Backbone as ProteinMPNN parsed JSONL, in Angstrom:
{"seq_chain_A": "MKLRLSLFAVMIALPLLYISGARLQDGQLSTGALIFVAVLCLWLLAPERNR", "coords_chain_A": {"N_chain_A": [[13.762, 29.284, 23.385], [12.426, 27.429, 21.843], [14.299, 25.399, 21.598], [14.612, 24.446, 24.232], [12.018, 23.539, 24.806], [11.744, 21.582, 22.841], [13.751, 19.799, 23.579], [12.75, 18.872, 26.027], [10.424, 17.617, 25.073], [11.518, 15.552, 23.517], [12.809, 14.121, 25.501], [10.61, 13.06, 26.762], [9.261, 11.712, 24.684], [10.928, 9.704, 23.478], [11.525, 7.693, 25.514], [8.835, 6.945, 25.906], [8.221, 5.868, 23.417], [9.935, 3.654, 23.435], [8.972, 2.204, 25.674], [6.301, 1.72, 24.935], [6.588, 0.262, 22.568], [8.593, -1.823, 22.895], [8.309, -2.899, 25.491], [5.5, -2.98, 26.258], [4.409, -3.825, 23.916], [2.372, -2.73, 22.359], [0.651, -1.901, 19.608], [-0.873, 0.334, 18.703], [-0.325, 2.367, 20.592], [2.423, 2.549, 20.282], [2.577, 3.365, 17.609], [1.35, 5.877, 17.834], [3.213, 7.198, 19.49], [5.415, 7.179, 17.797], [4.481, 8.755, 15.691], [4.239, 11.147, 17.077], [6.968, 11.692, 17.609], [7.846, 12.023, 14.964], [6.358, 14.286, 14.164], [7.425, 16.115, 15.946], [10.086, 16.211, 15.029], [9.669, 17.32, 12.468], [8.658, 19.787, 13.257], [10.906, 20.86, 14.466], [12.539, 21.172, 12.26], [11.307, 23.162, 10.854], [11.53, 26.595, 9.982], [12.022, 29.317, 12.304], [9.721, 31.951, 13.037], [10.134, 35.471, 12.594], [9.867, 37.864, 15.195]], "CA_chain_A": [[12.598, 28.632, 23.939], [12.108, 26.27, 21.017], [15.255, 24.346, 21.895], [14.304, 23.891, 25.545], [10.757, 22.807, 24.68], [11.96, 20.383, 22.03], [14.531, 18.858, 24.375], [11.813, 18.267, 26.967], [9.546, 16.719, 24.332], [12.288, 14.366, 23.136], [13.029, 13.356, 26.726], [9.37, 12.344, 27.043], [8.81, 10.901, 23.548], [11.734, 8.521, 23.182], [11.199, 6.596, 26.444], [7.475, 6.5, 25.63], [8.305, 5.002, 22.241], [10.562, 2.4, 23.857], [8.072, 1.472, 26.575], [5.111, 1.256, 24.219], [6.926, -0.715, 21.538], [9.367, -2.98, 23.324], [7.828, -3.503, 26.735], [4.07, -3.261, 26.246], [4.098, -4.383, 22.598], [1.077, -2.174, 21.963], [0.847, -1.321, 18.281], [-1.48, 1.659, 18.57], [0.424, 3.315, 21.407], [3.725, 2.7, 19.639], [2.371, 4.192, 16.423], [1.1, 7.239, 18.301], [4.476, 7.769, 19.952], [6.258, 7.389, 16.619], [3.939, 9.929, 14.996], [4.629, 12.305, 17.883], [8.386, 11.956, 17.356], [7.962, 12.541, 13.597], [5.853, 15.666, 14.162], [8.425, 16.916, 16.662], [11.222, 16.426, 14.119], [9.246, 18.276, 11.444], [8.553, 21.095, 13.899], [12.27, 21.362, 14.679], [13.122, 21.545, 10.97], [10.632, 24.366, 10.349], [12.208, 27.824, 10.425], [11.296, 30.144, 13.271], [9.251, 33.239, 12.521], [10.668, 36.671, 13.259], [8.856, 38.565, 15.988]], "C_chain_A": [[12.263, 27.366, 23.155], [13.041, 25.114, 21.342], [14.94, 23.677, 23.226], [13.027, 23.046, 25.498], [10.951, 21.52, 23.891], [12.789, 19.348, 22.782], [13.646, 18.144, 25.395], [10.902, 17.264, 26.261], [10.268, 15.448, 23.905], [12.55, 13.49, 24.358], [11.783, 12.557, 27.116], [9.053, 11.333, 25.933], [9.624, 9.63, 23.349], [11.549, 7.401, 24.214], [9.776, 6.063, 26.245], [7.446, 5.555, 24.436], [8.908, 3.65, 22.601], [9.608, 1.567, 24.708], [6.879, 0.909, 25.814], [5.44, 0.172, 23.2], [7.572, -1.975, 22.074], [8.766, -3.676, 24.546], [6.358, -3.904, 26.669], [3.626, -3.975, 24.976], [2.685, -3.993, 22.158], [1.278, -1.429, 20.65], [0.297, 0.08, 18.148], [-0.716, 2.705, 19.365], [1.799, 3.58, 20.809], [3.627, 3.569, 18.389], [2.124, 5.639, 16.793], [2.372, 7.931, 18.767], [5.406, 8.059, 18.784], [5.783, 8.585, 15.81], [4.3, 11.2, 15.748], [6.088, 12.676, 17.655], [8.571, 12.539, 15.954], [7.479, 13.984, 13.506], [6.838, 16.589, 14.867], [9.628, 17.21, 15.777], [10.868, 17.418, 13.014], [9.139, 19.685, 12.018], [9.934, 21.7, 14.133], [12.912, 21.815, 13.364], [12.496, 22.817, 10.4], [11.366, 25.606, 10.851], [11.338, 28.614, 11.397], [10.876, 31.454, 12.613], [9.923, 34.382, 13.283], [9.557, 37.36, 14.011], [8.895, 40.038, 15.749]], "O_chain_A": [[11.866, 26.355, 23.733], [12.609, 23.961, 21.36], [14.999, 22.451, 23.326], [12.97, 21.966, 26.086], [10.383, 20.485, 24.238], [12.557, 18.147, 22.64], [13.785, 16.938, 25.6], [10.638, 16.184, 26.79], [9.676, 14.369, 23.931], [12.517, 12.263, 24.266], [11.892, 11.497, 27.731], [8.622, 10.217, 26.221], [9.053, 8.574, 23.076], [11.425, 6.243, 23.816], [9.537, 4.865, 26.397], [6.726, 4.556, 24.447], [8.443, 2.615, 22.123], [9.458, 0.365, 24.487], [6.489, -0.24, 26.02], [4.643, -0.743, 22.994], [7.145, -3.081, 21.742], [8.727, -4.904, 24.612], [6.008, -5.04, 26.989], [2.595, -4.647, 24.959], [1.918, -4.816, 21.658], [2.001, -0.434, 20.6], [0.937, 0.937, 17.539], [-0.482, 3.809, 18.874], [2.282, 4.712, 20.829], [4.491, 4.41, 18.141], [2.637, 6.541, 16.131], [2.588, 9.108, 18.476], [6.106, 9.071, 18.781], [6.601, 9.349, 15.297], [4.628, 12.216, 15.135], [6.409, 13.857, 17.521], [9.372, 13.456, 15.773], [8.11, 14.812, 12.85], [7.056, 17.719, 14.43], [10.138, 18.33, 15.772], [11.686, 18.268, 12.662], [9.484, 20.661, 11.351], [10.112, 22.912, 14.013], [13.731, 22.733, 13.355], [13.098, 23.475, 9.552], [11.777, 25.661, 12.01], [10.109, 28.59, 11.332], [11.575, 31.991, 11.754], [10.234, 34.259, 14.467], [8.428, 37.436, 13.527], [8.109, 40.78, 16.338]]}, "name": "protein", "num_of_chains": 1, "seq": "MKLRLSLFAVMIALPLLYISGARLQDGQLSTGALIFVAVLCLWLLAPERNR"}
């Protein structure tokens, strides 16, 4: 489940980062998208808990 959710989040986050930074040239939106990608990467590196 974590892999599927993270793949969906990356599919949304990376185009958002490109659109906000390169096309719109909006600094705040680009920073927000970059922070989202960083949090997603940290979440992927965290070990999963046993159920």
